[in-house]
Every structure is written in C-alpha cells, then in structure tokens.
Coordinates of C-alpha atoms in Angstrom, one line a residue:
X1 CA 27.8 -35.3 27.8
X2 CA 31.2 -36.9 27.0
X3 CA 32.1 -38.9 24.0
X4 CA 32.4 -42.1 26.2
X5 CA 28.8 -41.9 27.4
X6 CA 27.0 -40.3 24.5
X7 CA 26.3 -43.5 22.3
X8 CA 25.1 -45.8 25.1
X9 CA 22.8 -43.1 26.4
X10 CA 21.4 -42.6 22.9
X11 CA 20.8 -46.3 22.6
X12 CA 18.9 -46.4 25.8
X13 CA 16.9 -43.3 24.8
X14 CA 16.0 -44.9 21.5
X15 CA 14.9 -48.2 23.0
X16 CA 12.8 -46.6 25.7
X17 CA 10.8 -44.5 23.3
X18 CA 10.5 -46.7 20.2
X19 CA 6.9 -47.6 21.1
X20 CA 5.8 -44.0 21.5
X21 CA 7.8 -42.1 18.9
X22 CA 8.1 -42.7 15.2
X23 CA 11.8 -43.2 14.3
X24 CA 12.8 -43.2 10.7
X25 CA 15.2 -46.1 10.1
X26 CA 13.5 -49.5 10.8
X27 CA 13.5 -51.9 13.7
X28 CA 15.4 -51.5 16.9
X29 CA 18.2 -53.8 15.8
X30 CA 18.6 -51.8 12.6
X31 CA 18.7 -48.6 14.4
X32 CA 21.3 -49.7 16.9
X33 CA 23.4 -51.3 14.1
X34 CA 23.3 -48.0 12.2
X35 CA 24.4 -46.1 15.3
X36 CA 27.4 -48.4 15.6
X37 CA 28.2 -47.9 12.0
X38 CA 28.0 -44.2 12.3
X39 CA 30.4 -44.3 15.3
X40 CA 32.8 -46.5 13.5
X41 CA 32.7 -44.5 10.3
X42 CA 36.2 -43.4 9.5
X43 CA 37.5 -44.7 12.8
X44 CA 41.0 -45.1 11.5
X45 CA 41.1 -41.8 9.7
X46 CA 43.5 -38.9 10.4
X47 CA 42.4 -36.6 13.2
X48 CA 44.4 -33.4 14.0
X49 CA 45.2 -32.7 17.7
X50 CA 42.6 -30.0 17.7
X51 CA 40.0 -32.7 17.0
X52 CA 36.8 -32.4 14.7
X53 CA 35.7 -28.9 13.8
X54 CA 32.7 -27.4 12.0
X55 CA 33.1 -25.6 8.7
X56 CA 31.0 -22.4 9.2
X57 CA 31.3 -21.4 5.5
X58 CA 29.3 -24.4 4.5
X59 CA 27.0 -24.4 7.6
X60 CA 25.4 -21.1 7.2
X61 CA 21.9 -19.7 8.0
X62 CA 19.0 -20.7 5.7
X63 CA 16.0 -18.8 4.4
X64 CA 13.0 -20.8 3.1
X65 CA 9.6 -19.9 1.9
X66 CA 6.4 -21.0 3.5
X67 CA 5.4 -24.4 2.2
X68 CA 8.8 -25.2 0.7
X69 CA 11.6 -27.5 1.9
X70 CA 14.4 -26.1 4.1
X71 CA 17.7 -27.9 4.2
X72 CA 20.0 -27.1 7.1
X73 CA 23.6 -28.3 6.7
X74 CA 26.3 -28.9 9.2
X75 CA 29.7 -29.7 7.6
X76 CA 32.1 -31.4 10.1
X77 CA 35.7 -32.2 9.3
X78 CA 37.6 -35.0 10.9
X79 CA 34.6 -36.4 12.7
X80 CA 36.2 -39.8 13.2
X81 CA 34.1 -42.0 15.6
X82 CA 31.8 -39.3 16.7
X83 CA 28.0 -38.9 16.4
X84 CA 26.1 -35.9 15.1
X85 CA 22.7 -34.8 16.3
X86 CA 20.3 -31.9 15.5
X87 CA 18.3 -30.1 18.2
X88 CA 15.7 -27.3 18.0
X89 CA 17.0 -24.7 20.4
X90 CA 13.8 -22.9 21.4
X91 CA 12.4 -26.0 23.2
X92 CA 15.5 -28.2 23.4
X93 CA 13.8 -30.8 21.3
X94 CA 16.1 -33.6 20.0
X95 CA 15.3 -34.0 16.3
X96 CA 17.9 -36.3 14.8
X97 CA 20.7 -38.6 16.0
X98 CA 23.1 -39.7 13.3
X99 CA 21.1 -40.7 10.3
X100 CA 17.9 -41.2 12.2
X101 CA 15.0 -38.8 12.9
X102 CA 13.8 -38.7 16.4
X103 CA 10.6 -36.8 16.5
X104 CA 6.9 -37.3 16.0
X105 CA 6.8 -34.5 13.4
X106 CA 7.2 -36.4 10.2
X107 CA 8.2 -33.2 8.3
X108 CA 11.7 -33.5 9.8
X109 CA 14.3 -35.9 8.3
X110 CA 18.0 -36.6 8.9
X111 CA 20.1 -37.0 5.7
X112 CA 23.7 -38.2 5.6
X113 CA 25.6 -40.2 3.0
X114 CA 28.4 -42.5 4.2
X115 CA 31.8 -40.8 3.8
X116 CA 30.3 -37.3 3.4
X117 CA 31.2 -34.4 5.7
X118 CA 27.7 -33.0 5.5
X119 CA 25.0 -33.8 8.0
X120 CA 21.7 -32.4 6.8
X121 CA 18.4 -31.6 8.5
X122 CA 15.5 -31.4 6.1
X123 CA 12.2 -29.8 7.0
X124 CA 9.4 -30.3 4.6
X125 CA 6.4 -27.9 4.2
X126 CA 8.0 -25.2 6.3
X127 CA 5.7 -23.1 8.5
X128 CA 6.3 -19.8 10.2
X129 CA 6.6 -21.6 13.6
X130 CA 9.6 -23.5 12.3
X131 CA 11.7 -20.3 12.2
X132 CA 14.5 -19.9 14.7
X133 CA 17.8 -21.4 15.8
X134 CA 18.7 -25.1 15.3
X135 CA 21.8 -26.6 16.9
X136 CA 24.2 -29.1 15.4
X137 CA 26.0 -31.1 18.0
X138 CA 29.1 -33.4 17.8
X139 CA 29.7 -35.9 20.6
X140 CA 33.3 -34.8 21.4
X141 CA 34.6 -34.8 25.0
X142 CA 33.7 -31.2 25.2
X143 CA 30.5 -31.1 23.0
X144 CA 31.1 -29.3 19.8
X145 CA 28.1 -27.2 18.7
X146 CA 27.1 -24.9 15.9
X147 CA 23.8 -22.9 15.5
X148 CA 22.0 -22.5 12.2
X149 CA 19.2 -20.0 12.0
X150 CA 16.2 -20.7 9.8
X151 CA 14.2 -17.7 8.5
X152 CA 10.8 -18.4 7.0
X153 CA 9.5 -15.8 4.5
X154 CA 6.6 -15.3 2.1
X155 CA 6.6 -13.8 -1.4
X156 CA 6.3 -10.0 -1.2
X157 CA 5.2 -7.4 -3.7
X158 CA 5.9 -3.7 -3.3
X159 CA 5.1 -0.7 -5.5
X160 CA 7.3 2.2 -4.5
X161 CA 6.1 5.7 -3.8
X162 CA 2.8 4.8 -2.2
X163 CA 0.3 4.9 -0.9
X164 CA -0.4 8.1 -2.9
X165 CA 1.6 9.6 -5.7
X166 CA 1.0 13.1 -7.2
X167 CA 2.3 14.1 -10.6
X168 CA 1.6 17.0 -13.0
X169 CA -0.4 16.5 -16.2
X170 CA 1.8 15.9 -19.2
X171 CA 4.6 14.3 -17.3
X172 CA 5.4 10.6 -17.2
X173 CA 3.9 8.1 -14.7
X174 CA 6.8 6.0 -13.7
X175 CA 5.9 3.1 -11.3
X176 CA 8.4 0.5 -10.0
X177 CA 7.2 -2.9 -8.6
X178 CA 9.6 -5.2 -6.7
X179 CA 8.9 -8.9 -6.1
X180 CA 10.9 -10.6 -3.4
X181 CA 11.1 -14.1 -1.9
X182 CA 9.3 -15.7 -4.8
X183 CA 10.0 -19.4 -5.2
X184 CA 11.0 -18.7 -8.8
X185 CA 11.0 -15.5 -11.0
X186 CA 7.4 -14.8 -11.9
X187 CA 6.7 -15.8 -15.5
X188 CA 4.6 -12.7 -15.9
X189 CA 3.6 -9.5 -14.1
X190 CA 0.3 -7.8 -14.9
X191 CA -0.5 -4.1 -14.2
X192 CA -4.1 -3.0 -13.6
X193 CA -5.6 0.5 -13.6
X194 CA -8.8 0.6 -11.5
X195 CA -9.1 -3.2 -11.8
X196 CA -8.8 -3.0 -15.6
X197 CA -5.9 -4.8 -17.2
X198 CA -3.5 -2.3 -18.9
X199 CA -3.1 -3.0 -22.6
X200 CA 0.5 -2.4 -23.8
X201 CA -0.7 -2.0 -27.4
X202 CA -3.4 0.6 -26.7
X203 CA -4.4 3.3 -29.2
X204 CA -2.3 5.9 -27.4
X205 CA 0.8 3.8 -27.8
X206 CA 2.4 5.4 -24.7
X207 CA 2.3 2.5 -22.2
X208 CA 5.5 0.6 -21.6
X209 CA 6.4 -2.2 -19.2
X210 CA 10.1 -3.2 -18.5
X211 CA 10.7 -6.4 -16.5
X212 CA 14.0 -7.6 -15.1
X213 CA 13.9 -11.1 -13.7
X214 CA 16.3 -12.5 -11.0
X215 CA 16.4 -13.4 -7.4
X216 CA 14.4 -10.2 -7.0
X217 CA 12.2 -9.3 -10.0
X218 CA 11.6 -5.7 -10.9
X219 CA 8.8 -4.4 -13.2
X220 CA 8.5 -0.8 -14.3
X221 CA 5.3 0.8 -15.8
X222 CA 5.8 3.9 -17.9
X223 CA 2.8 6.0 -19.1
X224 CA 3.8 9.0 -21.3
X225 CA 1.9 12.3 -21.3
X226 CA -0.3 11.6 -18.3
X227 CA -3.7 13.2 -18.2
X228 CA -6.2 13.5 -15.3
X229 CA -8.0 10.4 -16.8
X230 CA -4.9 8.4 -15.8
X231 CA -5.6 9.0 -12.1
X232 CA -6.7 6.1 -10.1
X233 CA -5.4 2.9 -8.4
X234 CA -2.6 1.0 -10.1
X235 CA -2.0 -2.6 -9.1
X236 CA 1.1 -4.8 -9.7
X237 CA 0.1 -8.4 -9.9
X238 CA 2.9 -11.0 -10.2
X239 CA 2.1 -14.7 -11.0
X240 CA 3.9 -16.0 -7.9
X241 CA 3.2 -13.3 -5.3
X242 CA 0.3 -11.3 -3.9
X243 CA -0.6 -8.0 -5.7
X244 CA 0.2 -4.5 -4.3
X245 CA -1.4 -1.2 -5.3
X246 CA -0.7 2.6 -5.3
X247 CA -3.0 5.6 -5.8
X248 CA -1.9 8.0 -8.6
X249 CA -3.2 11.6 -8.8
X250 CA -2.6 13.5 -12.0
X251 CA -3.1 17.2 -11.4
X252 CA -3.7 19.6 -14.3
X253 CA -2.2 23.1 -14.3
X254 CA -5.7 24.7 -13.8
X255 CA -6.6 22.7 -10.7
X256 CA -4.6 24.7 -8.0
X257 CA -6.2 28.0 -9.1
X258 CA -9.6 26.3 -9.1
X259 CA -9.1 25.0 -5.7
X260 CA -8.0 28.5 -4.5
X261 CA -11.0 30.3 -5.9
X262 CA -13.3 27.7 -4.5
X263 CA -12.0 28.2 -1.1
X264 CA -12.2 31.9 -1.4
X265 CA -15.9 31.7 -2.5
X266 CA -16.7 29.3 0.4
X267 CA -15.1 31.6 2.9
X268 CA -17.0 34.6 1.6
X269 CA -20.3 32.8 1.7
X270 CA -19.8 31.6 5.2
X271 CA -18.6 34.9 6.5
X272 CA -21.3 37.1 4.9
X273 CA -19.8 38.2 1.6
X274 CA -17.2 40.9 1.2
X275 CA -16.3 41.1 4.8
X276 CA -13.7 38.4 4.2
X277 CA -12.2 39.8 1.0
X278 CA -8.4 39.8 0.6
X279 CA -6.5 42.9 1.8
X280 CA -5.2 45.0 -1.1
X281 CA -2.4 47.6 -1.5
X282 CA -4.8 50.5 -1.0
X283 CA -5.9 49.2 2.4
X284 CA -2.2 48.8 3.4
X285 CA -1.4 52.4 2.5
X286 CA -4.5 53.8 4.4
X287 CA -3.6 51.8 7.5
X288 CA 0.0 53.1 7.4
X289 CA -1.3 56.8 7.2
X290 CA -3.5 56.4 10.4
X291 CA -0.7 57.9 12.6
X292 CA -0.6 61.0 10.4
X293 CA -4.3 61.5 9.7
X294 CA -5.5 60.5 13.2
X295 CA -6.1 62.8 16.2
X296 CA -3.0 64.9 16.7
X297 CA -1.4 63.6 13.6
X298 CA -2.0 66.7 11.5
X299 CA 0.3 68.8 13.7
X300 CA 3.3 66.5 13.1
X301 CA 4.4 68.5 10.1
X302 CA 5.7 67.5 6.7
X303 CA 8.4 65.2 8.0
X304 CA 5.9 63.0 9.8
X305 CA 3.9 62.7 6.5
X306 CA 7.1 61.7 4.6
X307 CA 7.9 59.1 7.3
X308 CA 4.4 57.7 7.1
X309 CA 4.5 57.5 3.3
X310 CA 7.8 55.7 3.5
X311 CA 6.4 53.1 5.9
X312 CA 3.4 52.7 3.7
X313 CA 5.6 52.0 0.6
X314 CA 7.7 49.5 2.6
X315 CA 4.6 47.6 3.7
X316 CA 3.1 47.7 0.2
X317 CA 6.3 46.3 -1.3
X318 CA 6.5 43.4 1.2
X319 CA 2.8 42.6 0.6
X320 CA 3.3 42.6 -3.1
X321 CA 6.4 40.3 -3.0
X322 CA 4.6 37.8 -0.7
X323 CA 1.4 37.8 -2.8
X324 CA 3.4 37.4 -6.0
X325 CA 5.3 34.4 -4.6
X326 CA 2.1 32.8 -3.4
X327 CA 0.5 33.2 -6.8
X328 CA 3.5 31.7 -8.5
X329 CA 3.4 28.7 -6.2
X330 CA -0.3 28.1 -7.0
X331 CA 0.4 28.5 -10.8
X332 CA -1.8 31.5 -11.2
X333 CA -0.7 34.6 -13.1
X334 CA -0.5 37.9 -11.2
X335 CA -1.5 40.0 -14.2
X336 CA -4.2 42.4 -13.3
X337 CA -3.7 41.7 -9.6
X338 CA -3.3 45.4 -8.7
X339 CA -6.5 46.4 -10.5
X340 CA -8.6 45.2 -7.5

C-alpha cells in the first residue's frame, strides 16, 4: 500500500466498521481529525533522502509475565507526514492505526505523544496466547516494517541437583534455589524439610541460608554435619513464585556394608544356603590344580606341577586384588578376609 493511498483507505476502513468495532478515540469526526493531525505532524521537518527509518536498538523484543502489562515500542526517525500502525503477525490482525486502537480486544491500546519518536503498543493482562511476532508498519511508498517479538513467561523456581541428591553422613548439605521471571525480587524465600519450616536458629546451630536478590534471585541452604535424620524432601518456596523440591539422601558409612550383607543373606536363603557362598582363594587353587591331579595328570612330571602352581598363584593374586578393590569401594575392611 503506497503512502498516497494509505490514509484514505484507513479513513474508509474506520468509517465502515465503527458500528461493529470498539475504537479508542471518540466519535468519527474526532478519529478522522486525529488521523489528519498524525499525517501532518512534522510535515515541514527535515527528511533525509533515505526517508524514515526504524531504530532497532530502541525497538527490541519484549518479555512479559503472565498477567502483567507488555509495552512494545517502535522508534521511528524522520517520520514526517507518515502513519504508523501495529499488526499481529500470526493472524494479520490490524491492532492500531496512529494513536487509535482498532480491535475489539480492549487489552490492546495505542500510545503516542505528539512530537515523540516512539509509537507504543500496550497489552494489558498478558496471556500466553499473546506471545509471538508483532509488526510495526510505516506508510512509506515502499512500506517500512519492523517485527517485535513478545515472549510471555511465568515465575520459575528451580532447586539444582534433583530430583535426588546423595551425600555422605558428616558432610555439608548444600542446596541452591534459583528464582527466575519474578515480577519483583521475592521479599522472602522459605525452606521446608518434609513440609516443616526450617528454623535458622535451631539448637544445632548449623543451618544457614544465603540469599542474593536481583533480576534472578538465588537462595542457598547449608546444613553442616549432615546425619541420616536430615534425609527427606527439601522445598524452596519463594514469595512470588511456585515452590520446587528435591529429595536428599544422607548415607552413613555403615549402610553400604549392611546392604551388601543383606543381599548376600537373601541370595543364600533363596538358593538353599551355602550353595551360593562366595568363591575363596582355596577353591581357586584347587580348580587350577585339576589339570595336574585329574586323569593322566600325575604322569606329567614335576614341571607340570610347577606350571599348575604358577597358574594357581596368578589366579589367586588377581582374585585378591579384585576382591580388595570391591571391598574398598563398599567401605568395608578386608581384615580377616582370607580366614574364610
């Protein structure tokens, strides 16, 4: 649409739909007069040969929270005698023309002050469905356009390290909670342990909370000298965002051995007792001597016996190293292991 035909067409469009669509601005005469004023605004100002242009630095994308007000800006330099409109790109719905709002959705409003280079589109009570691209248009001979993206977000709370965190008894429980997209820094953040509010001045005196407020607020919970009683669900509950939780498991040094012995007992009972006992060094040596002691083995001579014993020692050494490593990983001493 060229600059010569844009304003008359807009006038006709406004007059044809005044009875069906709510237009912010007043009567038909007031609307047409304001359109003429917008077209004449700065009519004698300086315009470079390149014509009007949009300042992208001051016409950037916008992020707004659900329920808040979003303000989309289109800064246009050297707009002399031209008209500005806003359109929703996803359905090509014309929202504003000049200083007037042209939509039945009363949440949308055009804002412009005479002499200003900023042409604003305000959206009140933003919803998720409002997210997407919006196009600012200038009625130059070759229409000048600029797209502004609106992102709609909700406050988020995240406790890092979840959903389950395992730590050793006696160490420090260190939990970090991040609050994003809050309309304002939360005035307080509460921590809960199994739905019970944590007291920072408890008898143990080893619970600390450190909070850093800003665009993104961070809260850290520190519990010194953790015990198995400290296991459970920990929830971070900010004043302006939904809560988020993590499950903490404090493992004592005796627990891995207990679990191991429990599994061994279970296997023995299911398999009929000693038939599932662990293989020891003596069994390894006897198995290695089978080639010597078996049929035809006695005639092999002393050299065969030496070779068999060497193989037995090698097998026993490998078994011992593997078993010792396994015991160390499980936190169980290997003292008395070879007395079995």
